Amino acid sequence: MLITKPVLRPKGIYILLLLLVLSSGCSVTKVVPEGKALFWGYDVKVKGENDSSKRASDMEAELSATVRPQPNASILGLRPKLAIYNAFYTEKEKGLKHWIMTKLGEPPVLFSEVDTASISQIMSNRLHNRGYFNNTVGSTATIKGKKATIDWTANIGEPYRIRKIEYTLHDSLPVHRDLEQTRAESLLKTGDPYDLETLSAERVRVDGKLKNEGYYFFSPDLLIYSADTTVGDRKVDVLLRVKNIASAKALQPYTLDDIFIFANYSVGDSLATRDTIDFQGYHYIPNENYVRAKHLLRGVFLEQDSLYTREEHLLTTKRLAAYSAYKFVNIEYKVDTVEDNSLDAFIYLTPALKKTLRAEAQMVSKSNGFTGPGINVSFQNKNAFKGSELLNVEFSGTFESYVGGRGSGEVPEGVEQEGNANLTSYELSAKASLSIPRIMSPFKLRNLRTEFAPQTRIGAGFSFLNRVGFFQMNSYSATYGYNWRPTQTVTLDATPINLQYVQLSNTTEAFDRYLVQNPYLQRSFENQFIIGSIYQLTYSTQVYEDRTNQFFDKVILDLSGNLLNGIQSVTGFPPPTDEEPRTIIGNRFSQYVLLDNDFRHYLNFGKESQLVTRLVAGAGYAYGNSVSLPYVKQFSVGGPNSIRAFRARSVGPGTYAPPEETTFSYFDQTGDIRLLGNIEYRFPIFGFFKGAVFVDAGNIWSFKEEFDDNGEILREGGVFDSKNFLNDLAVGTGFGLRVDVEFFVLRLDIGIPVQVPSLPEGERNVLRDFKGSFSGENSMVLNIAIGYPF
């Protein structure tokens, strides 16, 4: 949602100034007791001139993390939480000042709370674990006034390195043979520095390998290392062996015998196996009144008489957990009562609430600048046809007002505003979707061995849109597609059948007049079918939350009309022309190809700070049976998730400057090509308040010139020029405040225009004329939105 008038009240400005004063002007040692000092900061240096491993900087970061307590939190050299604590300090245990002091503030961290000797010992132990068996760690404290700093210095030499790795082979038990076979993938390498963390990871790796060889009762704790450092020359021999206390159960592999599936389990149910259905070697309990066995077993990868493996266990658990029909999945194993080298598996499936009805009121904010209240009613059935199919039926209605446009403030004198001055709109829609946790296909396909269940999606919908004072539009849609995650980072989405019919009706004279003046836009609004396919590939490493660098890339290929046009060509239809296009059921069908790519990189600093970059590039080309892309497929930029210094869908194309009578009306700027880049630095302020500074740049363009009936160019400067497109970019900067309470993010971004491409050359840089106002030419824009922009 975009607000074009100032909403930052004087009271809000005073509060902001007060916080700035508190952060910078108040004495940070105000409440530090006499004779005490504030723990102001520390530094850790690792000196290892003879260390060939070159790990000094890594060790400094690791040793720094051992310092406890940490100094008071600082931002850009300021300590706002400590300043708030000092400003509102009170000895009372209740009241507003006490609440602000304790909830928003932070008490001073005193130098006396830091046990330097204990921390030095911990640092020395960390160095020892990294192979620096001979190290010394010392500290020096400096106190100036009431502020104390501590410098730790660690002296290290060459680390001990692994000379030889051995595994115990003195026993004929199968576990030792299987243990030896894991060596090929060992994390321990001769010549590497001794590292306790790597040794621990190797135990976990070996345990995982043995778990996949049937050793159900084995655990990493049954493995122990012996390290011999007496071989000399800073070398160490490592021996990995099984503890002597390991039980016989832990040292033998198990196969699976009976597999029981409790398909409608509730806590407290009797575990009796009466009313059991034997289906394909499984004991299905109690019956098929909930989920049919043939559908459920597509998510079960445990097989009778097969070797127990942790891989099959986890695969089964994750696949069944993805079934909408179930809330909880649990698998237990018990040693068979007859054969002591076999396990019986018990799969307990707790059903989710099958049917739900939900109604909610909402505030709708769209990328095209319309915003307003809405209501949404949805019905869900999580097991519609006894195969864990998720049926969703949704009805919604919204009433919206347009707060976008390029201009701000009042309509200029002498400019006639087109259509309805209030620019209102309402929309009614109904849609139904069915998600099936398996591939539905005319061809028989093997069951995919992935932890994420493939989905077949079927959908249909209808919407009625009324832009008061302009037009009404009916949209019908139907889709059939598939969704599959072969790995944690890759998602494939294919919609081979994507049908859409758009019908324009009840247009006003003002809207008709505008379309007549813009034939290119008129063609994009024609009643037409979109008959084609959409393919999407998403790659994301954001599932790995502890990574410093995270990547996201989404590629979309949208095709329409090619198959139908090919069939009509083969069957003898005359070639299409702009005046006589090919039709289906009396209406033109669109023919185009569209490719869009959204790439993002997240660079994480610490726990909450991020530098996020995004590059979006897309192009759509109409050909054959179409002169232009359908209006609903054209690109636009500007708005709260795009270039935040410009109002929604107001930028471009290229350097085109729309006439004043349209800047204060509903008409958006659209194009065939889009280029958008963003850089945003996100940082914590305090509590659930986060801040951001950003720079946005981008524009849209057309592939070819657009002419009116008189041969005049409609949008001068709107065509893409590969040699000059960088000069066409709209550029904005700004800052934002986000209220992030994990499940909900309220975002307020203030955008400041830097370069306006629609202005004459030499006048496009408007930052020098910045007046800090929310009204007037090239003013700031306040964006209020839900969620992060990207």
Tab-separated table of C-alpha atoms in Angstrom, residues 58-431:
chain	number	residue	atom	x	y	z
A	58	ASP	CA	39.729	-18.121	11.920
A	59	MET	CA	41.041	-18.843	15.402
A	60	GLU	CA	40.633	-15.188	16.411
A	61	ALA	CA	36.950	-15.341	15.449
A	62	GLU	CA	36.465	-18.623	17.332
A	63	LEU	CA	38.242	-17.419	20.472
A	64	SER	CA	36.321	-14.131	20.430
A	65	ALA	CA	33.087	-16.100	20.660
A	66	THR	CA	34.198	-17.548	24.017
A	67	VAL	CA	34.195	-14.166	25.774
A	68	ARG	CA	31.403	-13.995	28.352
A	69	PRO	CA	29.665	-11.759	29.092
A	70	GLN	CA	29.738	-9.711	25.896
A	71	PRO	CA	29.876	-5.886	26.124
A	72	ASN	CA	26.639	-3.949	25.716
A	73	ALA	CA	25.239	-4.117	22.182
A	74	SER	CA	26.463	-1.339	19.896
A	75	ILE	CA	25.312	-0.009	16.520
A	76	LEU	CA	27.658	2.232	14.543
A	77	GLY	CA	29.574	3.011	17.720
A	78	LEU	CA	26.425	3.848	19.708
A	79	ARG	CA	24.888	1.769	22.488
A	80	PRO	CA	21.159	2.584	22.203
A	81	LYS	CA	19.889	-0.093	24.605
A	82	LEU	CA	22.340	0.985	27.307
A	83	ALA	CA	21.415	4.632	26.668
A	84	ILE	CA	17.722	3.829	27.128
A	85	TYR	CA	18.512	1.978	30.368
A	86	ASN	CA	20.454	4.981	31.693
A	87	ALA	CA	17.840	7.533	30.567
A	88	PHE	CA	14.928	5.701	32.211
A	89	TYR	CA	16.821	4.260	35.173
A	90	THR	CA	14.687	3.912	38.270
A	91	GLU	CA	14.916	1.879	41.445
A	92	LYS	CA	11.177	1.308	41.412
A	93	GLU	CA	10.095	-2.201	40.407
A	94	LYS	CA	7.007	-1.143	38.484
A	95	GLY	CA	5.700	1.698	36.380
A	96	LEU	CA	6.307	2.930	32.843
A	97	LYS	CA	9.942	3.919	33.429
A	98	HIS	CA	10.728	0.491	34.913
A	99	TRP	CA	9.055	-1.227	31.954
A	100	ILE	CA	11.019	0.825	29.385
A	101	MET	CA	14.248	0.339	31.350
A	102	THR	CA	13.919	-3.452	31.549
A	103	LYS	CA	12.143	-4.248	28.281
A	104	LEU	CA	13.796	-1.829	25.871
A	105	GLY	CA	16.988	-1.097	27.745
A	106	GLU	CA	19.991	-3.165	28.795
A	107	PRO	CA	21.901	-2.849	32.090
A	108	PRO	CA	25.613	-2.010	31.916
A	109	VAL	CA	27.999	-4.954	31.647
A	110	LEU	CA	30.691	-4.420	34.284
A	111	PHE	CA	34.378	-5.261	33.975
A	112	SER	CA	34.178	-7.130	37.287
A	113	GLU	CA	31.784	-9.649	35.688
A	114	VAL	CA	34.504	-10.826	33.295
A	115	ASP	CA	36.561	-13.774	34.619
A	116	THR	CA	39.672	-13.292	32.470
A	117	ALA	CA	41.519	-16.317	33.889
A	118	SER	CA	38.634	-18.683	33.162
A	119	ILE	CA	38.178	-17.285	29.661
A	120	SER	CA	41.916	-17.616	28.954
A	121	GLN	CA	41.743	-21.277	29.974
A	122	ILE	CA	38.759	-21.873	27.684
A	123	MET	CA	40.659	-20.235	24.821
A	124	SER	CA	43.666	-22.454	25.503
A	125	ASN	CA	41.439	-25.541	25.437
A	126	ARG	CA	39.947	-24.454	22.096
A	127	LEU	CA	43.446	-24.098	20.653
A	128	HIS	CA	44.346	-27.527	21.997
A	129	ASN	CA	41.305	-29.000	20.263
A	130	ARG	CA	42.544	-27.471	16.997
A	131	GLY	CA	45.920	-29.203	17.244
A	132	TYR	CA	47.910	-26.468	19.028
A	133	PHE	CA	48.942	-28.635	21.963
A	134	ASN	CA	51.608	-26.139	23.012
A	135	ASN	CA	49.967	-22.730	23.401
A	136	THR	CA	49.831	-19.873	25.863
A	137	VAL	CA	47.031	-17.373	26.379
A	138	GLY	CA	47.240	-14.184	28.403
A	139	SER	CA	45.213	-11.015	28.883
A	140	THR	CA	45.827	-7.339	29.640
A	141	ALA	CA	43.186	-4.955	30.982
A	142	THR	CA	43.167	-1.183	30.393
A	143	ILE	CA	40.914	1.094	32.454
A	144	LYS	CA	40.318	4.722	31.510
A	145	GLY	CA	37.834	6.585	33.642
A	146	LYS	CA	34.934	4.202	34.018
A	147	LYS	CA	35.594	2.254	30.804
A	148	ALA	CA	37.630	-0.953	30.651
A	149	THR	CA	38.958	-2.855	27.645
A	150	ILE	CA	40.665	-6.256	27.585
A	151	ASP	CA	43.241	-7.544	25.108
A	152	TRP	CA	43.799	-11.298	24.858
A	153	THR	CA	46.916	-12.623	23.152
A	154	ALA	CA	47.342	-16.287	22.166
A	155	ASN	CA	50.764	-17.580	21.122
A	156	ILE	CA	50.764	-20.699	18.964
A	157	GLY	CA	53.235	-22.655	16.879
A	158	GLU	CA	52.962	-25.309	14.212
A	159	PRO	CA	49.880	-27.522	14.884
A	160	TYR	CA	50.170	-31.273	15.300
A	161	ARG	CA	49.291	-33.058	12.073
A	162	ILE	CA	47.858	-36.513	11.420
A	163	ARG	CA	50.547	-38.964	10.336
A	164	LYS	CA	48.535	-42.197	10.225
A	165	ILE	CA	44.909	-43.294	10.604
A	166	GLU	CA	43.972	-46.809	11.676
A	167	TYR	CA	40.717	-48.660	12.336
A	168	THR	CA	40.352	-51.593	14.725
A	169	LEU	CA	40.449	-54.899	12.840
A	170	HIS	CA	41.202	-57.350	15.650
A	171	ASP	CA	37.757	-58.914	15.698
A	172	SER	CA	35.911	-61.060	13.191
A	173	LEU	CA	32.535	-59.420	13.889
A	174	PRO	CA	30.804	-58.022	10.767
A	175	VAL	CA	30.774	-54.519	12.290
A	176	HIS	CA	34.548	-54.237	11.975
A	177	ARG	CA	34.417	-55.203	8.314
A	178	ASP	CA	31.691	-52.646	7.669
A	179	LEU	CA	33.621	-50.080	9.708
A	180	GLU	CA	36.692	-50.568	7.536
A	181	GLN	CA	34.619	-50.131	4.365
A	182	THR	CA	33.663	-46.592	5.416
A	183	ARG	CA	37.292	-45.403	5.288
A	184	ALA	CA	37.123	-44.355	1.624
A	185	GLU	CA	34.925	-41.385	2.543
A	186	SER	CA	36.687	-40.530	5.793
A	187	LEU	CA	36.868	-36.885	6.873
A	188	LEU	CA	40.314	-37.571	8.377
A	189	LYS	CA	43.204	-37.041	5.964
A	190	THR	CA	46.898	-37.658	6.585
A	191	GLY	CA	48.776	-34.393	6.743
A	192	ASP	CA	45.774	-32.386	8.023
A	193	PRO	CA	46.030	-30.584	11.382
A	194	TYR	CA	44.617	-32.506	14.328
A	195	ASP	CA	41.083	-31.142	14.888
A	196	LEU	CA	38.709	-32.409	17.560
A	197	GLU	CA	35.672	-31.041	15.679
A	198	THR	CA	36.622	-33.067	12.590
A	199	LEU	CA	37.144	-36.174	14.705
A	200	SER	CA	33.672	-35.759	16.223
A	201	ALA	CA	32.143	-35.264	12.779
A	202	GLU	CA	33.892	-38.434	11.592
A	203	ARG	CA	32.229	-40.446	14.372
A	204	VAL	CA	28.824	-39.156	13.303
A	205	ARG	CA	29.602	-39.962	9.649
A	206	VAL	CA	30.666	-43.523	10.480
A	207	ASP	CA	27.542	-44.011	12.598
A	208	GLY	CA	25.390	-42.841	9.702
A	209	LYS	CA	27.078	-45.326	7.364
A	210	LEU	CA	26.570	-48.180	9.815
A	211	LYS	CA	22.934	-47.181	10.322
A	212	ASN	CA	22.468	-47.687	6.586
A	213	GLU	CA	23.988	-51.135	6.887
A	214	GLY	CA	21.399	-52.376	9.377
A	215	TYR	CA	23.054	-51.444	12.715
A	216	TYR	CA	19.925	-50.028	14.320
A	217	PHE	CA	21.251	-49.999	17.911
A	218	PHE	CA	24.668	-48.518	17.082
A	219	SER	CA	25.505	-44.929	18.133
A	220	PRO	CA	28.480	-42.513	17.779
A	221	ASP	CA	29.194	-42.872	21.514
A	222	LEU	CA	30.336	-46.459	20.888
A	223	LEU	CA	33.305	-45.178	18.872
A	224	ILE	CA	36.418	-43.921	20.641
A	225	TYR	CA	39.715	-42.419	19.464
A	226	SER	CA	43.236	-43.034	20.669
A	227	ALA	CA	45.804	-40.389	19.723
A	228	ASP	CA	49.553	-41.051	19.962
A	229	THR	CA	51.591	-37.829	20.036
A	230	THR	CA	54.884	-39.520	20.976
A	231	VAL	CA	55.875	-40.282	17.377
A	232	GLY	CA	57.712	-36.938	17.219
A	233	ASP	CA	58.021	-34.022	14.775
A	234	ARG	CA	54.577	-32.694	15.831
A	235	LYS	CA	52.870	-35.726	14.329
A	236	VAL	CA	49.999	-37.770	15.746
A	237	ASP	CA	48.724	-41.272	14.969
A	238	VAL	CA	44.961	-41.697	15.270
A	239	LEU	CA	43.216	-44.985	16.018
A	240	LEU	CA	39.427	-45.316	15.732
A	241	ARG	CA	37.900	-48.319	17.454
A	242	VAL	CA	34.700	-49.683	18.935
A	243	LYS	CA	34.422	-49.526	22.711
A	244	ASN	CA	34.703	-52.810	24.563
A	245	ILE	CA	31.449	-52.086	26.398
A	246	ALA	CA	29.422	-52.187	23.154
A	247	SER	CA	26.534	-54.648	23.470
A	248	ALA	CA	25.919	-57.534	21.084
A	249	LYS	CA	22.712	-55.819	19.903
A	250	ALA	CA	24.699	-52.789	18.792
A	251	LEU	CA	27.214	-54.874	16.845
A	252	GLN	CA	24.840	-56.830	14.620
A	253	PRO	CA	22.844	-55.726	11.567
A	254	TYR	CA	19.054	-56.154	11.472
A	255	THR	CA	16.560	-56.895	8.730
A	256	LEU	CA	12.907	-55.863	8.737
A	257	ASP	CA	10.232	-58.460	9.363
A	258	ASP	CA	6.613	-57.393	9.940
A	259	ILE	CA	5.606	-53.818	9.116
A	260	PHE	CA	2.461	-52.494	10.798
A	261	ILE	CA	0.801	-49.283	9.610
A	262	PHE	CA	-1.675	-47.639	11.987
A	263	ALA	CA	-3.413	-45.423	9.446
A	264	ASN	CA	-5.812	-43.705	11.870
A	265	TYR	CA	-3.872	-43.573	15.131
A	266	SER	CA	-4.645	-41.424	18.166
A	267	VAL	CA	-2.710	-41.190	21.419
A	268	GLY	CA	-4.140	-43.701	23.849
A	269	ASP	CA	-5.390	-46.103	21.186
A	270	SER	CA	-4.996	-49.792	21.807
A	271	LEU	CA	-2.183	-51.279	19.743
A	272	ALA	CA	-4.058	-54.520	19.109
A	273	THR	CA	-3.687	-55.714	15.535
A	274	ARG	CA	-7.232	-56.912	15.020
A	275	ASP	CA	-9.105	-55.746	11.921
A	276	THR	CA	-5.811	-55.855	10.014
A	277	ILE	CA	-5.735	-55.709	6.214
A	278	ASP	CA	-2.732	-57.454	4.648
A	279	PHE	CA	-1.807	-55.466	1.551
A	280	GLN	CA	1.330	-56.079	-0.502
A	281	GLY	CA	3.168	-57.516	2.508
A	282	TYR	CA	2.119	-54.754	4.936
A	283	HIS	CA	-0.244	-55.018	7.918
A	284	TYR	CA	-2.659	-52.112	7.426
A	285	ILE	CA	-4.659	-51.178	10.551
A	286	PRO	CA	-7.605	-50.873	11.011
A	287	ASN	CA	-9.189	-50.400	7.536
A	288	GLU	CA	-9.339	-48.139	4.488
A	289	ASN	CA	-12.029	-45.795	5.750
A	290	TYR	CA	-9.529	-42.949	6.057
A	291	VAL	CA	-6.668	-43.213	3.527
A	292	ARG	CA	-6.562	-46.103	1.082
A	293	ALA	CA	-3.535	-48.370	1.407
A	294	LYS	CA	-2.547	-48.172	-2.276
A	295	HIS	CA	-2.148	-44.405	-1.980
A	296	LEU	CA	-0.484	-44.411	1.424
A	297	LEU	CA	2.133	-47.003	0.487
A	298	ARG	CA	3.594	-44.663	-2.127
A	299	GLY	CA	5.110	-42.850	0.839
A	300	VAL	CA	6.431	-45.993	2.596
A	301	PHE	CA	9.928	-47.182	1.651
A	302	LEU	CA	10.373	-49.812	4.370
A	303	GLU	CA	10.189	-53.309	2.887
A	304	GLN	CA	9.864	-56.705	4.513
A	305	ASP	CA	13.055	-58.846	4.497
A	306	SER	CA	15.161	-55.835	3.531
A	307	LEU	CA	18.084	-54.515	5.567
A	308	TYR	CA	17.152	-51.770	8.011
A	309	THR	CA	18.598	-48.423	6.877
A	310	ARG	CA	18.323	-44.978	8.389
A	311	GLU	CA	17.973	-43.575	4.873
A	312	GLU	CA	14.733	-45.510	4.225
A	313	HIS	CA	13.475	-44.582	7.689
A	314	LEU	CA	13.970	-40.837	7.146
A	315	LEU	CA	12.633	-41.003	3.592
A	316	THR	CA	9.437	-42.684	4.813
A	317	THR	CA	8.994	-40.240	7.692
A	318	LYS	CA	9.384	-37.142	5.503
A	319	ARG	CA	7.185	-38.417	2.698
A	320	LEU	CA	4.339	-39.346	5.038
A	321	ALA	CA	4.708	-36.059	6.937
A	322	ALA	CA	4.049	-34.238	3.635
A	323	TYR	CA	0.599	-35.852	3.359
A	324	SER	CA	-2.028	-33.270	4.249
A	325	ALA	CA	-4.226	-35.971	5.833
A	326	TYR	CA	-1.793	-36.437	8.729
A	327	LYS	CA	-0.619	-34.213	11.546
A	328	PHE	CA	2.038	-36.460	13.136
A	329	VAL	CA	4.166	-39.347	11.864
A	330	ASN	CA	6.139	-41.643	14.156
A	331	ILE	CA	7.999	-44.887	13.400
A	332	GLU	CA	9.142	-47.300	16.121
A	333	TYR	CA	11.089	-50.554	15.911
A	334	LYS	CA	11.089	-53.591	18.197
A	335	VAL	CA	13.191	-56.724	18.058
A	336	ASP	CA	11.131	-59.566	16.620
A	337	THR	CA	9.947	-62.076	19.237
A	338	VAL	CA	11.012	-65.045	17.087
A	339	GLU	CA	14.122	-63.929	15.200
A	340	ASP	CA	16.509	-61.850	17.303
A	341	ASN	CA	18.251	-60.394	14.242
A	342	SER	CA	15.010	-58.936	12.830
A	343	LEU	CA	12.993	-55.819	13.626
A	344	ASP	CA	9.275	-55.236	13.472
A	345	ALA	CA	8.361	-51.705	12.313
A	346	PHE	CA	5.343	-49.807	13.641
A	347	ILE	CA	4.235	-46.719	11.694
A	348	TYR	CA	1.836	-44.495	13.666
A	349	LEU	CA	-0.072	-41.885	11.634
A	350	THR	CA	-2.141	-39.322	13.528
A	351	PRO	CA	-4.825	-37.687	11.322
A	352	ALA	CA	-5.051	-33.927	10.968
A	353	LEU	CA	-8.356	-32.103	11.289
A	354	LYS	CA	-9.985	-33.203	8.030
A	355	LYS	CA	-12.243	-30.246	7.220
A	356	THR	CA	-11.772	-26.577	8.042
A	357	LEU	CA	-13.793	-23.464	7.265
A	358	ARG	CA	-12.053	-20.139	7.600
A	359	ALA	CA	-13.215	-16.549	7.162
A	360	GLU	CA	-10.980	-13.531	7.484
A	361	ALA	CA	-11.102	-9.818	6.916
A	362	GLN	CA	-8.009	-8.368	5.337
A	363	MET	CA	-6.382	-5.228	4.054
A	364	VAL	CA	-5.392	-5.792	0.428
A	365	SER	CA	-2.363	-4.038	-1.072
A	366	LYS	CA	-1.568	-4.813	-4.729
A	367	SER	CA	1.473	-4.093	-6.844
A	368	ASN	CA	-0.655	-1.975	-9.215
A	369	GLY	CA	-1.406	0.578	-6.481
A	370	PHE	CA	-4.910	-0.501	-5.460
A	371	THR	CA	-5.554	-0.972	-1.789
A	372	GLY	CA	-8.591	-1.483	0.422
A	373	PRO	CA	-10.545	-3.860	2.651
A	374	GLY	CA	-11.441	-7.385	1.656
A	375	ILE	CA	-13.012	-10.572	2.921
A	376	ASN	CA	-11.932	-14.116	2.214
A	377	VAL	CA	-13.817	-17.351	2.954
A	378	SER	CA	-12.112	-20.686	2.350
A	379	PHE	CA	-12.978	-24.335	2.838
A	380	GLN	CA	-10.370	-27.099	3.053
A	381	ASN	CA	-10.677	-30.857	2.962
A	382	LYS	CA	-7.313	-32.490	3.665
A	383	ASN	CA	-8.402	-35.963	2.589
A	384	ALA	CA	-10.971	-35.318	-0.111
A	385	PHE	CA	-10.944	-38.696	-1.882
A	386	LYS	CA	-9.223	-41.000	0.658
A	387	GLY	CA	-5.828	-40.412	-0.890
A	388	SER	CA	-4.653	-37.411	1.194
A	389	GLU	CA	-5.785	-35.034	-1.536
A	390	LEU	CA	-6.003	-31.406	-0.414
A	391	LEU	CA	-9.129	-29.706	-1.737
A	392	ASN	CA	-9.289	-25.938	-1.308
A	393	VAL	CA	-12.309	-23.821	-2.287
A	394	GLU	CA	-11.999	-20.076	-1.819
A	395	PHE	CA	-14.345	-17.102	-2.240
A	396	SER	CA	-13.090	-13.558	-1.908
A	397	GLY	CA	-14.233	-10.003	-2.391
A	398	THR	CA	-12.291	-6.735	-2.227
A	399	PHE	CA	-13.148	-3.077	-2.465
A	400	GLU	CA	-10.151	-0.974	-3.367
A	401	SER	CA	-9.092	2.593	-4.036
A	402	TYR	CA	-6.204	3.580	-6.221
A	403	VAL	CA	-3.415	5.365	-4.368
A	404	GLY	CA	-0.788	4.946	-7.078
A	405	GLY	CA	-0.187	6.950	-10.222
A	406	ARG	CA	2.941	8.872	-11.018
A	407	GLY	CA	1.971	12.189	-9.593
A	408	SER	CA	1.408	13.292	-6.052
A	409	GLY	CA	-0.653	16.013	-4.533
A	410	GLU	CA	-3.581	17.708	-6.295
A	411	VAL	CA	-4.351	17.554	-10.004
A	412	PRO	CA	-2.610	20.497	-11.747
A	413	GLU	CA	-4.797	23.396	-12.827
A	414	GLY	CA	-6.220	22.880	-16.288
A	415	VAL	CA	-5.614	19.125	-16.335
A	416	GLU	CA	-8.719	17.015	-16.835
A	417	GLN	CA	-8.735	13.838	-14.756
A	418	GLU	CA	-9.973	10.848	-16.750
A	419	GLY	CA	-12.784	8.631	-15.556
A	420	ASN	CA	-13.780	8.341	-11.930
A	421	ALA	CA	-12.031	10.860	-9.702
A	422	ASN	CA	-12.127	8.408	-6.809
A	423	LEU	CA	-10.479	5.613	-8.865
A	424	THR	CA	-12.287	2.809	-7.079
A	425	SER	CA	-12.430	-0.853	-7.921
A	426	TYR	CA	-14.015	-4.001	-6.589
A	427	GLU	CA	-13.327	-7.626	-7.380
A	428	LEU	CA	-15.213	-10.860	-6.707
A	429	SER	CA	-13.542	-14.210	-7.262
A	430	ALA	CA	-14.011	-17.909	-6.728
A	431	LYS	CA	-11.392	-20.587	-7.212
